[in-house]
Amino acid sequence: MGWLFVLPNLVGFVCFTLVPLLAGIGIAFTDWNVVSGLSGITFVGFANFTSLLADPQFWAALGRTLLYAGLGVPLTMLGGLVLALLLNGPVFGRSVLRLVFFFPHIVNSIALGFVWLLLLHPTSGVVNLGLQAVGISDPPGWLVSQQTALITIILITSWAGMGFHCVIFLSALQGIPTELHEAAQLDGANRWQRFWTVTWRGLMPTTTFLAITSTIGHSQGFGLIAFLTAGGPGDSSTTLSYFMYQHGFQYYQFGYAAAVGLLSALGTLALTAFFWWFQKGRGLYT
Amino acid sequence: MSTTPVTDPQTAELVRRRSTWTAKLLADLPERGPRRRAALIEYVVKSVLLWGFSLLFFLPFLWMISSSLKRNLDVFTIPVKWLPDPVVWTNYLHVWVEGDPPMARFFANSIMVSGLGLVGDLLTSSMAGYAFARLTFAGRDKAFLLYLSTMVIPGQLLLVPRFMFFQQLGLYDTLWALILPGIFTVFGTFLMRQAFLSAPVELGEAARLDGASEWRVFWNIYLPQVRPTLAALGIISFVGSWNDYEGPLVMLSTATNYTVPLGLTRFTDAEGGLSAGFAMAGAVSSIVPVLALFLVFQRQFVAALAHSGIK
Amino acid sequence: MSNAAELTGKFGRRGLLAGAGVAGLAALVGCNSNTAPSGGSSGGKLTGALQVWGGVPGENGPDALCKAFEEANPGTKITYTRYVNDDTGNLKLDTSLSGGTPIDVFISYSPANLFKRVSNGLAVDLSEKLSATPELKKYAPGADQPANFFSDGKAFSVPAQASPSIVFVNQSMLEKKGITLGDSWTVDEFNDIAKEMSGDGVFGTMAPVGKAHLTLGPDMNYAEGGKKSNFSNPIFAEDLQRRLDFQAAKAAIDQKTVLAEKLETFTQSVFLSGRIAMLPSQIFITRYVSNTAEYPHDFITKAMPYPTLAKEGDKWSEVAIGDNLSINAKSKNQELAWEFVKFWMIEGGKYLIAGGRIPAVTGNASPTELTASLLGKDAEKVFDVKSFEHALFGKEPNVPVDTIFTAASEINTILKKYTDEVLLGTRTVESWVEAMTKDADAAIAAAK
């Protein structure tokens, strides 16, 4: 019976996502530049992987990606959770606020990117003007300085992702039966305790979901990076996904790019497994 | 509408006399006394903080609107002039009427793709999510983990194989090449599964004991429970396909089939110069349906407040 | 080499074209007896439908061109599809070509992209067809001067555009500083004038003119016939040092600002909003200058020819060939496709020139006519028209055509990375030379 319910989604998924996906993985074992068509695919076994592991730029990109996800995921989630908790109670203009925080998700990414370019402009941007006003004479270069480009990207993408997390947390918060809150209150629990025993546990499936999808998103997304810094200055903001884009779409080394993708996927998979294991038995009903 | 009935006669009087939002607010707060004072302070502080923070989020939207009313030269000047000078209303005219094909065409295509994708995604994902969460069948958890693990593979890898696949199927340069992948997503299934997990197990028991079929249990009992998440998924699914650029880029070639994001690129010339005024007018126009959808769907968030617990 | 110079001098561009005009008529007559049945024929002309993919938006010329072709050849239908000329757009063209989407004629905008398609057998060898057509003979292999991109000595495309670089000068700023310019200038003179024009928030130029390309000519990034990179040649370090000096002297916009405001994408805005006094660039800028509705400005734009190394002129000019038309090897209508390509090359120029693309084959048109078409009506309001005529058509250009493209994309990325670092101050010029040589050599070796 269960399989019947799953079937529509599964069949479509297999056809339109799984098969192309497997083909994509297969490409990691070939040396292909797409333009040669299907006949141009030459099988090279693990050659792509060995050159990848010997490529210092790969390791550098990997390090940057770990930093990017390691800081970015918790930041985005925390921001989303705090916003959702605040928006779950009475606030002035609550419905409008919900929409506003979600804006970055729906707005054209050129607009997003450009606004931040404006704000973070080293000489005329509001941020640096403000910093100079409070006495910091040599404010950071943000997006145009090799030392700060990656951190800036982390902050910007966290800001952009918060609204998305907030919407999901909000919907989950409202699924937690109020009786549980009332029961806990009757038991004498204060706000903090109520949060941990009821809210946190009730949110566990959602938190897991967001942790996993956000990690995946951080390891894959590069649209904003492409617009804001194109991986630079130098290559200080070249994460694995941008590295993959360069090798695939610019140098047309699709086999190499697919190998990067596969390794990245394996890493994310490991993290996902960890999150999965972590949430076992910590939910409300599991 | 408020959830707690107003018992205090003085509050009831105030509610009767004042405007709706103050009435709602007062009804949501505890009864008069020190707890109400504390709650009011909390209300004010929260509102100030959130609105302050929200200003940052308004900016990209404001910039888009401002740019859509500027001449192309003025859009990317730094420092930025937030008030366009001169104001150019004709950008919208150009985009909607003089475009070839005009924006209306792109809109129609996008609505079809995102609309059908939305309905399909909600349906198949909630069914599958429910199955993975509340139904028991052989290999359930293993199948789900396998399903889930496919999400980790970067979407970039999908682009080229999908293109060739759709060519073989003869779906190249049709809107179906965009609609179909949007209907069947792991993301949606995952989200719905987690939502169903938060719904109490006992809910369906009573109905099952009464002899209701699995489908009824799903449709009439569990699904309403997760309405907020459905709404969230609806918004996310719609927005995702509405703003998708790479999918249509790879799958479509005739301009009359273009969806909105791809249509906006028709304002770039051969040297990569973007006619930003036009592009932003198009972009602002394209946000309107998304905003409308959001406002419609988010009523679900509020409505769910009335459906708490076991009835 | 002196032979080539002689021959170019004897036939000269205009001379060759005048002769071509006569020969062209003969060729057309000859064509009639060769009607191939593919696609049908009516009275000696070909019919059928063609799919053409190019990067220029249709309304900037291609649509008018296709319509003109249809009128000249009744019974034909040309569908022009525009693809966006960026990374994903080019990938899309490639996957369409190799995936069998019906495309008959496609246009490549960079040699790297062209060669990708050629080396995978997607383009038809046009060498013989080119040699057989008098107006296009110079693009065939074996011509005195390479004027086309060749693979294995064969031509798989023909360049529709010859895009000279000139210097756009803000006339008002020139007059304000009391500077008068001659007919031509050297690189050093340009750089000095750029310094003079800077000040009061105005920069002389985006970046000083370098000497590497003018000195080294084609394939300047490669040494030993393409086996190694050429960046240890001192001229590169000199050019880079000059850029640093200009930045420091505020004669060129500093790289930090360029990156922060993405000025490299919007060079026309930088010039037209008066932030820089002079802009060495390819010709497409004229389109923005003419567009006073979207880019209003209150100065006249004067044109100067690209600076040369020596007063008398150099061996190499700063001209790029581009817009390479190819016929898809899988096309089912190759005869008609060739007719179309010929039409685009020989007669299509007038439709495209208004869009800012100077055709490689200018036919019988005089420089005055060409300039007028390029600059549009009301040209006097925004252009110093005579100066454009002189800058564009004054001298016979000697076009440096690159022949080596090994690891071109990778080298460009590496170049941008290290050059940005030097200009941002986190790397020295010496270190740049070391790093460039090492990484570029590695990329070339890996690309084999």
mmCIF file of N, CA and C in Angstrom, chain B residues 24 59 81 97 126 132 163 198 242:
data_model
loop_
_atom_site.group_PDB
_atom_site.id
_atom_site.type_symbol
_atom_site.label_atom_id
_atom_site.label_comp_id
_atom_site.label_asym_id
_atom_site.label_seq_id
_atom_site.Cartn_x
_atom_site.Cartn_y
_atom_site.Cartn_z
ATOM 1 N N LYS B 24 -7.087 42.475 17.873
ATOM 2 C CA LYS B 24 -6.428 41.165 17.803
ATOM 3 C C LYS B 24 -5.277 41.104 18.785
ATOM 4 N N LEU B 59 15.958 46.413 0.880
ATOM 5 C CA LEU B 59 16.823 47.091 -0.080
ATOM 6 C C LEU B 59 16.856 46.519 -1.494
ATOM 7 N N LYS B 81 21.574 56.533 -6.943
ATOM 8 C CA LYS B 81 20.500 57.493 -6.687
ATOM 9 C C LYS B 81 19.226 56.684 -6.485
ATOM 10 N N VAL B 97 4.906 45.658 -24.135
ATOM 11 C CA VAL B 97 4.216 45.828 -25.405
ATOM 12 C C VAL B 97 5.149 45.697 -26.599
ATOM 13 N N SER B 126 3.433 15.045 -1.168
ATOM 14 C CA SER B 126 2.714 14.768 0.082
ATOM 15 C C SER B 126 2.363 13.292 0.148
ATOM 16 N N PHE B 132 6.385 7.565 3.440
ATOM 17 C CA PHE B 132 7.656 7.342 4.116
ATOM 18 C C PHE B 132 7.573 7.619 5.605
ATOM 19 N N PHE B 163 19.611 17.268 -20.769
ATOM 20 C CA PHE B 163 19.418 17.840 -22.094
ATOM 21 C C PHE B 163 19.356 16.746 -23.133
ATOM 22 N N SER B 198 5.860 15.049 12.447
ATOM 23 C CA SER B 198 5.522 15.864 13.616
ATOM 24 C C SER B 198 4.058 15.788 13.981
ATOM 25 N N TRP B 242 9.756 29.348 -10.909
ATOM 26 C CA TRP B 242 9.514 30.664 -11.524
ATOM 27 C C TRP B 242 10.834 31.360 -11.833
#
